[in-house]
């Protein structure tokens, strides 16, 4: 079992910046991918950005050019910086980790942190 603890979020003005931090509990298993998803009211959870062990990044088109994501693989932490926030960035942001246990893969989620962008 891996627990993800998030910090950051809150109320931000449009045009401002968002900083989110997530830390995974200690585990003997590999975590090849960490990152962030979000869910707006009435919508499905969607990718924001994830970073893989090879440092490749997948990011949603809606945040391209506005987001920086980085992770510390030794500490199993991930950091997200999003600039030029828009009201449509409002939602609950979830930390995500893919954990590999021997040959099986499991997806873990944080409890979520609320982000509200005011216009």
PDB file of C-alpha atoms in Angstrom:
ATOM      1  CA  UNK A   1       0.000   0.000   0.000  1.00  0.00           C
ATOM      2  CA  UNK A   2       1.290   3.431  -0.972  1.00  0.00           C
ATOM      3  CA  UNK A   3      -0.106   6.615   0.493  1.00  0.00           C
ATOM      4  CA  UNK A   4       0.120   9.921  -1.326  1.00  0.00           C
ATOM      5  CA  UNK A   5       0.047  13.148   0.644  1.00  0.00           C
ATOM      6  CA  UNK A   6      -0.645  16.384  -1.210  1.00  0.00           C
ATOM      7  CA  UNK A   7      -0.098  19.995  -0.273  1.00  0.00           C
ATOM      8  CA  UNK A   8      -0.791  23.276  -1.997  1.00  0.00           C
ATOM      9  CA  UNK A   9      -3.852  24.461  -3.828  1.00  0.00           C
ATOM     10  CA  UNK A  10      -6.489  26.860  -2.574  1.00  0.00           C
ATOM     11  CA  UNK A  11      -7.913  30.023  -4.066  1.00  0.00           C
ATOM     12  CA  UNK A  12      -5.895  31.673  -6.816  1.00  0.00           C
ATOM     13  CA  UNK A  13      -6.645  34.653  -9.024  1.00  0.00           C
ATOM     14  CA  UNK A  14      -6.762  34.201 -12.767  1.00  0.00           C
ATOM     15  CA  UNK A  15      -3.335  34.816 -14.217  1.00  0.00           C
ATOM     16  CA  UNK A  16      -1.662  33.652 -11.029  1.00  0.00           C
ATOM     17  CA  UNK A  17       0.355  30.546 -10.277  1.00  0.00           C
ATOM     18  CA  UNK A  18      -0.374  27.225  -8.618  1.00  0.00           C
ATOM     19  CA  UNK A  19       2.116  25.099  -6.751  1.00  0.00           C
ATOM     20  CA  UNK A  20       1.325  21.539  -5.743  1.00  0.00           C
ATOM     21  CA  UNK A  21       3.515  19.053  -3.927  1.00  0.00           C
ATOM     22  CA  UNK A  22       2.996  15.355  -3.365  1.00  0.00           C
ATOM     23  CA  UNK A  23       4.953  12.829  -1.362  1.00  0.00           C
ATOM     24  CA  UNK A  24       4.580   9.051  -1.487  1.00  0.00           C
ATOM     25  CA  UNK A  25       4.998   6.908   1.592  1.00  0.00           C
ATOM     26  CA  UNK A  26       8.056   4.699   1.773  1.00  0.00           C
ATOM     27  CA  UNK A  27       7.713   1.551  -0.269  1.00  0.00           C
ATOM     28  CA  UNK A  28      10.001  -1.221  -1.448  1.00  0.00           C
ATOM     29  CA  UNK A  29       8.291  -1.158  -4.818  1.00  0.00           C
ATOM     30  CA  UNK A  30       9.108   0.837  -7.899  1.00  0.00           C
ATOM     31  CA  UNK A  31       7.147   3.972  -8.751  1.00  0.00           C
ATOM     32  CA  UNK A  32       7.863   4.576 -12.439  1.00  0.00           C
ATOM     33  CA  UNK A  33       5.335   7.374 -12.857  1.00  0.00           C
ATOM     34  CA  UNK A  34       4.057  10.211 -10.673  1.00  0.00           C
ATOM     35  CA  UNK A  35       2.033  13.248 -11.463  1.00  0.00           C
ATOM     36  CA  UNK A  36      -1.297  15.021 -11.294  1.00  0.00           C
ATOM     37  CA  UNK A  37      -4.832  14.638 -12.508  1.00  0.00           C
ATOM     38  CA  UNK A  38      -7.775  16.939 -11.891  1.00  0.00           C
ATOM     39  CA  UNK A  39     -11.538  16.775 -11.824  1.00  0.00           C
ATOM     40  CA  UNK A  40     -13.754  19.765 -12.472  1.00  0.00           C
ATOM     41  CA  UNK A  41     -17.300  19.839 -11.119  1.00  0.00           C
ATOM     42  CA  UNK A  42     -19.529  17.590 -13.203  1.00  0.00           C
ATOM     43  CA  UNK A  43     -16.658  16.324 -15.321  1.00  0.00           C
ATOM     44  CA  UNK A  44     -14.466  13.249 -15.486  1.00  0.00           C
ATOM     45  CA  UNK A  45     -11.033  13.114 -13.970  1.00  0.00           C
ATOM     46  CA  UNK A  46      -8.443  14.169 -16.524  1.00  0.00           C
ATOM     47  CA  UNK A  47      -4.698  14.225 -16.903  1.00  0.00           C
ATOM     48  CA  UNK A  48      -2.822  17.375 -15.999  1.00  0.00           C
ATOM     49  CA  UNK A  49       0.754  16.118 -16.243  1.00  0.00           C
ATOM     50  CA  UNK A  50       2.802  13.092 -15.250  1.00  0.00           C
ATOM     51  CA  UNK A  51       6.524  12.460 -15.296  1.00  0.00           C
ATOM     52  CA  UNK A  52       8.080   9.049 -15.884  1.00  0.00           C
ATOM     53  CA  UNK A  53      11.293   7.583 -14.581  1.00  0.00           C
ATOM     54  CA  UNK A  54      13.021   8.363 -17.884  1.00  0.00           C
ATOM     55  CA  UNK A  55      12.004  12.007 -17.342  1.00  0.00           C
ATOM     56  CA  UNK A  56       9.531  11.956 -20.204  1.00  0.00           C
ATOM     57  CA  UNK A  57       6.478  14.054 -19.465  1.00  0.00           C
ATOM     58  CA  UNK A  58       2.895  13.668 -20.587  1.00  0.00           C
ATOM     59  CA  UNK A  59       0.780  16.791 -20.244  1.00  0.00           C
ATOM     60  CA  UNK A  60      -2.691  17.789 -21.303  1.00  0.00           C
ATOM     61  CA  UNK A  61      -2.961  20.119 -24.274  1.00  0.00           C
ATOM     62  CA  UNK A  62      -4.837  22.581 -22.084  1.00  0.00           C
ATOM     63  CA  UNK A  63      -1.808  23.119 -19.844  1.00  0.00           C
ATOM     64  CA  UNK A  64       1.000  22.897 -22.397  1.00  0.00           C
ATOM     65  CA  UNK A  65       3.333  25.851 -22.043  1.00  0.00           C
ATOM     66  CA  UNK A  66       1.929  26.708 -18.606  1.00  0.00           C
ATOM     67  CA  UNK A  67       3.026  23.771 -16.501  1.00  0.00           C
ATOM     68  CA  UNK A  68       6.298  22.561 -15.044  1.00  0.00           C
ATOM     69  CA  UNK A  69       6.453  19.157 -13.387  1.00  0.00           C
ATOM     70  CA  UNK A  70       9.408  17.579 -11.662  1.00  0.00           C
ATOM     71  CA  UNK A  71      10.036  14.656  -9.348  1.00  0.00           C
ATOM     72  CA  UNK A  72      12.638  13.391  -6.962  1.00  0.00           C
ATOM     73  CA  UNK A  73      12.877   9.682  -7.708  1.00  0.00           C
ATOM     74  CA  UNK A  74      14.892   8.968  -4.590  1.00  0.00           C
ATOM     75  CA  UNK A  75      12.337  10.594  -2.304  1.00  0.00           C
ATOM     76  CA  UNK A  76       9.277   9.701  -4.409  1.00  0.00           C
ATOM     77  CA  UNK A  77       7.986  13.245  -4.493  1.00  0.00           C
ATOM     78  CA  UNK A  78       6.492  15.240  -7.336  1.00  0.00           C
ATOM     79  CA  UNK A  79       6.096  18.990  -7.760  1.00  0.00           C
ATOM     80  CA  UNK A  80       3.795  20.877 -10.099  1.00  0.00           C
ATOM     81  CA  UNK A  81       3.947  24.531 -11.010  1.00  0.00           C
ATOM     82  CA  UNK A  82       1.201  25.939 -13.228  1.00  0.00           C
ATOM     83  CA  UNK A  83       1.268  29.521 -14.443  1.00  0.00           C
ATOM     84  CA  UNK A  84      -1.252  31.843 -16.063  1.00  0.00           C
ATOM     85  CA  UNK A  85      -4.143  30.134 -14.356  1.00  0.00           C
ATOM     86  CA  UNK A  86      -7.583  30.306 -15.914  1.00  0.00           C
ATOM     87  CA  UNK A  87     -11.021  29.826 -14.329  1.00  0.00           C
ATOM     88  CA  UNK A  88     -11.295  26.540 -16.228  1.00  0.00           C
ATOM     89  CA  UNK A  89      -8.342  25.226 -14.220  1.00  0.00           C
ATOM     90  CA  UNK A  90     -10.677  25.066 -11.220  1.00  0.00           C
ATOM     91  CA  UNK A  91     -11.173  21.598  -9.791  1.00  0.00           C
ATOM     92  CA  UNK A  92      -9.882  19.009  -7.388  1.00  0.00           C
ATOM     93  CA  UNK A  93      -6.286  18.060  -8.127  1.00  0.00           C
ATOM     94  CA  UNK A  94      -5.207  14.509  -7.355  1.00  0.00           C
ATOM     95  CA  UNK A  95      -1.702  13.238  -6.969  1.00  0.00           C
ATOM     96  CA  UNK A  96      -1.138  10.031  -8.912  1.00  0.00           C
ATOM     97  CA  UNK A  97       1.432   7.272  -8.721  1.00  0.00           C
ATOM     98  CA  UNK A  98       1.832   4.074 -10.681  1.00  0.00           C
ATOM     99  CA  UNK A  99       3.408   1.401  -8.533  1.00  0.00           C
ATOM    100  CA  UNK A 100       4.969  -1.777  -9.848  1.00  0.00           C
ATOM    101  CA  UNK A 101       4.824  -4.792  -7.541  1.00  0.00           C
ATOM    102  CA  UNK A 102       6.897  -7.561  -9.115  1.00  0.00           C
ATOM    103  CA  UNK A 103       5.048  -7.817 -12.473  1.00  0.00           C
ATOM    104  CA  UNK A 104       1.772  -6.100 -11.564  1.00  0.00           C
ATOM    105  CA  UNK A 105       0.998  -2.397 -11.861  1.00  0.00           C
ATOM    106  CA  UNK A 106      -1.285  -0.461  -9.531  1.00  0.00           C
ATOM    107  CA  UNK A 107      -2.582   3.086  -9.664  1.00  0.00           C
ATOM    108  CA  UNK A 108      -2.661   5.076  -6.442  1.00  0.00           C
ATOM    109  CA  UNK A 109      -4.372   8.396  -5.781  1.00  0.00           C
ATOM    110  CA  UNK A 110      -4.102  11.103  -3.194  1.00  0.00           C
ATOM    111  CA  UNK A 111      -7.206  12.384  -1.473  1.00  0.00           C
ATOM    112  CA  UNK A 112      -7.258  15.501  -3.644  1.00  0.00           C
ATOM    113  CA  UNK A 113      -6.718  19.182  -3.039  1.00  0.00           C
ATOM    114  CA  UNK A 114      -9.172  21.851  -4.110  1.00  0.00           C
ATOM    115  CA  UNK A 115      -8.066  24.579  -6.506  1.00  0.00           C
ATOM    116  CA  UNK A 116     -10.361  27.489  -7.283  1.00  0.00           C
ATOM    117  CA  UNK A 117      -9.388  30.106  -9.830  1.00  0.00           C
ATOM    118  CA  UNK A 118     -11.294  33.366  -9.567  1.00  0.00           C
ATOM    119  CA  UNK A 119     -11.787  35.569 -12.599  1.00  0.00           C
TER     120      UNK A 119
END
